[in-house]
Amino acid sequence: MKITDHMLEKVEGQKERIGQLLLKHTSLTDNQLEEALEIQQESGMLLGEILLKKNYIHPHDIIKVICHQVDIPYINELKLDEIDPNLTLNININYAKQHEVLPILETDYTVTIVITDPFNFDAINDIQEIFKKEVKLVVASPLKVQDAINRVYERANRNVVDSIEGEFDENLDLEGPIDILEAGADEAPVIRFVNSIIFRAIKDRASDIHIEPYEKDVVYRFRINRVMREILRQPIKTQASVTSRLKVMTKSMDIAEKRLPQDGRIKIKMAGKDIDIRVSIVPIQNGERIVMRILEKSNNTMTLENLGFHGQNLKTLDEISKRKHGVVYVSGPTGHGKTTTLFAMLDRINTPDKMIITVEDPVEIELAGISQIQVNHKINLTFAIALRSILRQNPDVIMVGETRDLETAEMAIQASLTGHFVLSTIHTNDAASAPNRLIDMGVQPFLIASSLAAVLAQRLIRTLCNECKESYTPTDYDMQLLDIQSIPKDLILYKAKGCPKCNYHGYSGVTVVAELLIITDDIRPLILRKADAASVKKEAMKNGMKTLRQDALEKVFKGITSVDEMVRAINEEDEEQH
């Protein structure tokens, strides 16, 4: 907790008592106080500031003294067994830890909270709004409050699965989608627990659920807006029942098989929406690690504008989408929305006069008017084999889920050379690295130069919550992080704060930052010479290419995201040539 000048001045306001109060309520000695008073006479500094700098008192000792001055109870011990864990049901654990606050007692008209900072009026007002009651304060040290938060929330989570062990029904009727909101109170605890985990993940807009068994417990984590967050921990004995329940829900996994990786799919309904969950289970040292990827099926495909494309990049993508032939690659790390961007482009050109066929692994987004093929390695239906068969169907547009080998790359290029427009994804750090990646696969440079139309590199970065983002004037440190010499006049930057709407994370949703490399007559000779990515990038920037960093910088200036998020999301190595 940060001690402010206001707090120090409040203590100094009663100079005749400050020394006695600190001697009485802290470990301060007479000699230390006498030394500090001498320094104060010479420097004019606040006594509390001197004692803090000399490490004679702890920062929270100032709070302890303030509490005695304003008659707020300060306690050294919390009776954790007497705290009702149900009081935490409407308070996110991340919020509780961030504000160091915990409700400990509720009556008909009041709720008592333990807090480390009695001047944290934001947290006090939030608690009052949640309980709709008068808030009474009790203050304790940060160590005591954090420990209480961990223990009380652990008890709250344990209550959910108190009798999960051994209660699992293998003969459940799972025909058709499962509506998890219809889970009754008489269902087995393991069913209610799994349903509650899935429900919470969807409610929090998580993209993944991670279930990780360790020596003594199982950690449940959600990936929300590209960031992993721990949600709860459970005893290791609950792992077997949860894993078995999920395997049954997929209808395809072998419950008895615990030595080999397995993949499956769960289809559920929640509040009338169809949710597709891809389940991946791999055996590890302490059990089976589970990752569930959540895909909400919707008839509305995301548009390029909604994804975050704007300005010249959007205009150029529109022009590229109208091409009759050529290959366009979308590059970037796993999970950064490459497939979603491809489908936004397909949706733009999906008209009755065009025949579009896709090859995917798996089919994640279903579009009316488009024929979609699911890759199946068990029967040797690979990208390359499916692509070869597609060409006999004479489509206008082909989308290949991923280019990962020479055969697929060559088939895509041959398709473009014979008059087809091909879209695909490729794993590279930036747009300029894509030609060299294809050359490394074994594709001849002259084929790349003659067929490649453009490469779009993209990243997903978190967007600030519009309800709580805070404005501030850029500092010299911000300038250093942004790696710029000057900024627009009167620029106001924004930073994350946290509120109930964004679950106290400070961010709500994600947007795309992108760089679009157009293969021009200036770029083709470089590809033929196998020039390195830096040379390609330098030439593209001469022709007006905006880099990932430049696009992210624009979104920082517009208040869409923060400096911290830009630094976190954009790999510095990608922009070394900038």
mmCIF file of C-alpha atoms in Angstrom, residues 403-539:
data_model
loop_
_atom_site.group_PDB
_atom_site.id
_atom_site.type_symbol
_atom_site.label_atom_id
_atom_site.label_comp_id
_atom_site.label_asym_id
_atom_site.label_seq_id
_atom_site.Cartn_x
_atom_site.Cartn_y
_atom_site.Cartn_z
ATOM 1 C CA THR A 403 0.217 -23.510 -44.669
ATOM 2 C CA ARG A 404 2.588 -25.647 -42.667
ATOM 3 C CA ASP A 405 4.491 -27.758 -45.244
ATOM 4 C CA LEU A 406 5.971 -27.632 -48.758
ATOM 5 C CA GLU A 407 3.220 -29.669 -50.396
ATOM 6 C CA THR A 408 0.429 -27.385 -49.139
ATOM 7 C CA ALA A 409 2.396 -24.243 -50.030
ATOM 8 C CA GLU A 410 3.120 -25.431 -53.577
ATOM 9 C CA MET A 411 -0.511 -26.508 -54.120
ATOM 10 C CA ALA A 412 -1.758 -23.085 -52.976
ATOM 11 C CA ILE A 413 0.684 -21.290 -55.287
ATOM 12 C CA GLN A 414 -0.176 -23.522 -58.239
ATOM 13 C CA ALA A 415 -3.854 -22.826 -57.598
ATOM 14 C CA SER A 416 -3.224 -19.084 -57.717
ATOM 15 C CA LEU A 417 -1.197 -19.395 -60.938
ATOM 16 C CA THR A 418 -4.100 -21.211 -62.583
ATOM 17 C CA GLY A 419 -6.562 -18.395 -61.861
ATOM 18 C CA HIS A 420 -7.739 -18.910 -58.270
ATOM 19 C CA PHE A 421 -7.712 -16.460 -55.384
ATOM 20 C CA VAL A 422 -6.183 -18.226 -52.370
ATOM 21 C CA LEU A 423 -6.278 -17.186 -48.705
ATOM 22 C CA SER A 424 -4.245 -18.931 -45.988
ATOM 23 C CA THR A 425 -2.389 -18.447 -42.710
ATOM 24 C CA ILE A 426 1.305 -18.826 -41.963
ATOM 25 C CA HIS A 427 3.328 -18.607 -38.752
ATOM 26 C CA THR A 428 5.830 -15.729 -38.918
ATOM 27 C CA ASN A 429 6.606 -12.851 -36.560
ATOM 28 C CA ASP A 430 5.955 -10.150 -39.136
ATOM 29 C CA ALA A 431 4.804 -9.715 -42.726
ATOM 30 C CA ALA A 432 8.282 -9.353 -44.223
ATOM 31 C CA SER A 433 9.354 -12.765 -42.891
ATOM 32 C CA ALA A 434 6.668 -14.687 -44.842
ATOM 33 C CA PRO A 435 8.571 -14.967 -48.186
ATOM 34 C CA ASN A 436 11.648 -16.373 -46.410
ATOM 35 C CA ARG A 437 9.437 -18.788 -44.452
ATOM 36 C CA LEU A 438 8.087 -20.154 -47.750
ATOM 37 C CA ILE A 439 11.627 -20.388 -49.156
ATOM 38 C CA ASP A 440 12.705 -22.301 -46.023
ATOM 39 C CA MET A 441 9.846 -24.747 -46.714
ATOM 40 C CA GLY A 442 11.377 -25.377 -50.148
ATOM 41 C CA VAL A 443 9.207 -23.206 -52.403
ATOM 42 C CA GLN A 444 11.133 -21.710 -55.332
ATOM 43 C CA PRO A 445 11.565 -17.899 -55.047
ATOM 44 C CA PHE A 446 10.276 -17.273 -58.608
ATOM 45 C CA LEU A 447 6.995 -19.030 -57.695
ATOM 46 C CA ILE A 448 6.598 -16.842 -54.607
ATOM 47 C CA ALA A 449 7.401 -13.628 -56.483
ATOM 48 C CA SER A 450 4.903 -14.405 -59.254
ATOM 49 C CA SER A 451 1.999 -15.607 -57.074
ATOM 50 C CA LEU A 452 2.180 -13.835 -53.699
ATOM 51 C CA ALA A 453 -0.115 -10.791 -53.603
ATOM 52 C CA ALA A 454 0.125 -9.642 -49.996
ATOM 53 C CA VAL A 455 0.978 -10.672 -46.435
ATOM 54 C CA LEU A 456 -1.017 -9.349 -43.485
ATOM 55 C CA ALA A 457 0.685 -9.658 -40.066
ATOM 56 C CA GLN A 458 -1.481 -9.040 -37.030
ATOM 57 C CA ARG A 459 -1.616 -9.136 -33.233
ATOM 58 C CA LEU A 460 -4.501 -8.857 -30.803
ATOM 59 C CA ILE A 461 -4.144 -6.272 -28.049
ATOM 60 C CA ARG A 462 -6.535 -5.527 -25.211
ATOM 61 C CA THR A 463 -8.746 -2.445 -25.375
ATOM 62 C CA LEU A 464 -9.292 -0.204 -22.373
ATOM 63 C CA CYS A 465 -12.640 -0.319 -20.596
ATOM 64 C CA ASN A 466 -14.509 2.847 -21.604
ATOM 65 C CA GLU A 467 -16.298 2.973 -18.261
ATOM 66 C CA CYS A 468 -13.223 3.324 -16.053
ATOM 67 C CA LYS A 469 -10.134 4.226 -18.119
ATOM 68 C CA GLU A 470 -8.184 7.100 -16.575
ATOM 69 C CA SER A 471 -6.587 9.950 -18.495
ATOM 70 C CA TYR A 472 -3.123 11.282 -17.710
ATOM 71 C CA THR A 473 -0.423 13.436 -19.258
ATOM 72 C CA PRO A 474 2.424 11.457 -20.896
ATOM 73 C CA THR A 475 5.643 11.263 -18.890
ATOM 74 C CA ASP A 476 9.249 10.970 -20.066
ATOM 75 C CA TYR A 477 9.049 7.275 -19.178
ATOM 76 C CA ASP A 478 6.045 6.866 -21.484
ATOM 77 C CA MET A 479 8.025 8.506 -24.276
ATOM 78 C CA GLN A 480 10.826 6.031 -23.675
ATOM 79 C CA LEU A 481 8.445 3.068 -23.760
ATOM 80 C CA LEU A 482 6.789 4.354 -26.930
ATOM 81 C CA ASP A 483 10.237 4.901 -28.479
ATOM 82 C CA ILE A 484 9.270 8.271 -29.934
ATOM 83 C CA GLN A 485 10.869 11.723 -29.800
ATOM 84 C CA SER A 486 7.710 13.817 -29.842
ATOM 85 C CA ILE A 487 3.971 13.423 -29.419
ATOM 86 C CA PRO A 488 0.932 15.263 -30.790
ATOM 87 C CA LYS A 489 0.267 18.551 -29.009
ATOM 88 C CA ASP A 490 -2.003 18.342 -25.937
ATOM 89 C CA LEU A 491 -2.097 14.536 -26.229
ATOM 90 C CA ILE A 492 -3.873 12.746 -23.376
ATOM 91 C CA LEU A 493 -3.061 9.097 -22.779
ATOM 92 C CA TYR A 494 -5.246 6.620 -20.923
ATOM 93 C CA LYS A 495 -4.454 3.829 -18.479
ATOM 94 C CA ALA A 496 -6.370 0.899 -17.015
ATOM 95 C CA LYS A 497 -8.150 1.246 -13.675
ATOM 96 C CA GLY A 498 -10.823 -1.439 -13.159
ATOM 97 C CA CYS A 499 -14.550 -1.430 -12.452
ATOM 98 C CA PRO A 500 -17.413 -3.955 -12.103
ATOM 99 C CA LYS A 501 -18.171 -3.797 -15.842
ATOM 100 C CA CYS A 502 -14.693 -5.056 -16.803
ATOM 101 C CA ASN A 503 -14.452 -7.383 -13.789
ATOM 102 C CA TYR A 504 -11.822 -5.021 -12.341
ATOM 103 C CA HIS A 505 -9.270 -5.850 -15.035
ATOM 104 C CA GLY A 506 -9.283 -2.400 -16.638
ATOM 105 C CA TYR A 507 -9.635 -3.890 -20.121
ATOM 106 C CA SER A 508 -12.695 -4.994 -22.062
ATOM 107 C CA GLY A 509 -12.289 -6.803 -25.385
ATOM 108 C CA VAL A 510 -9.478 -6.905 -27.923
ATOM 109 C CA THR A 511 -8.645 -5.201 -31.203
ATOM 110 C CA VAL A 512 -6.297 -5.914 -34.091
ATOM 111 C CA VAL A 513 -3.034 -4.151 -34.807
ATOM 112 C CA ALA A 514 -1.664 -5.008 -38.234
ATOM 113 C CA GLU A 515 0.932 -4.418 -40.915
ATOM 114 C CA LEU A 516 0.090 -5.091 -44.559
ATOM 115 C CA LEU A 517 2.889 -5.961 -46.973
ATOM 116 C CA ILE A 518 1.886 -5.534 -50.613
ATOM 117 C CA ILE A 519 4.116 -7.437 -53.063
ATOM 118 C CA THR A 520 5.022 -4.670 -55.496
ATOM 119 C CA ASP A 521 7.508 -4.527 -58.373
ATOM 120 C CA ASP A 522 10.060 -3.178 -55.865
ATOM 121 C CA ILE A 523 9.586 -6.171 -53.535
ATOM 122 C CA ARG A 524 9.651 -8.992 -56.124
ATOM 123 C CA PRO A 525 13.377 -8.615 -57.000
ATOM 124 C CA LEU A 526 14.209 -8.884 -53.300
ATOM 125 C CA ILE A 527 12.262 -12.170 -53.058
ATOM 126 C CA LEU A 528 14.049 -13.516 -56.144
ATOM 127 C CA ARG A 529 17.411 -12.678 -54.518
ATOM 128 C CA LYS A 530 16.290 -14.321 -51.252
ATOM 129 C CA ALA A 531 16.850 -11.035 -49.438
ATOM 130 C CA ASP A 532 16.458 -11.088 -45.670
ATOM 131 C CA ALA A 533 13.277 -9.913 -43.936
ATOM 132 C CA ALA A 534 14.876 -6.643 -42.823
ATOM 133 C CA SER A 535 15.563 -5.628 -46.423
ATOM 134 C CA VAL A 536 12.030 -6.514 -47.502
ATOM 135 C CA LYS A 537 10.591 -4.575 -44.578
ATOM 136 C CA LYS A 538 12.725 -1.518 -45.259
ATOM 137 C CA GLU A 539 11.617 -1.408 -48.904
#
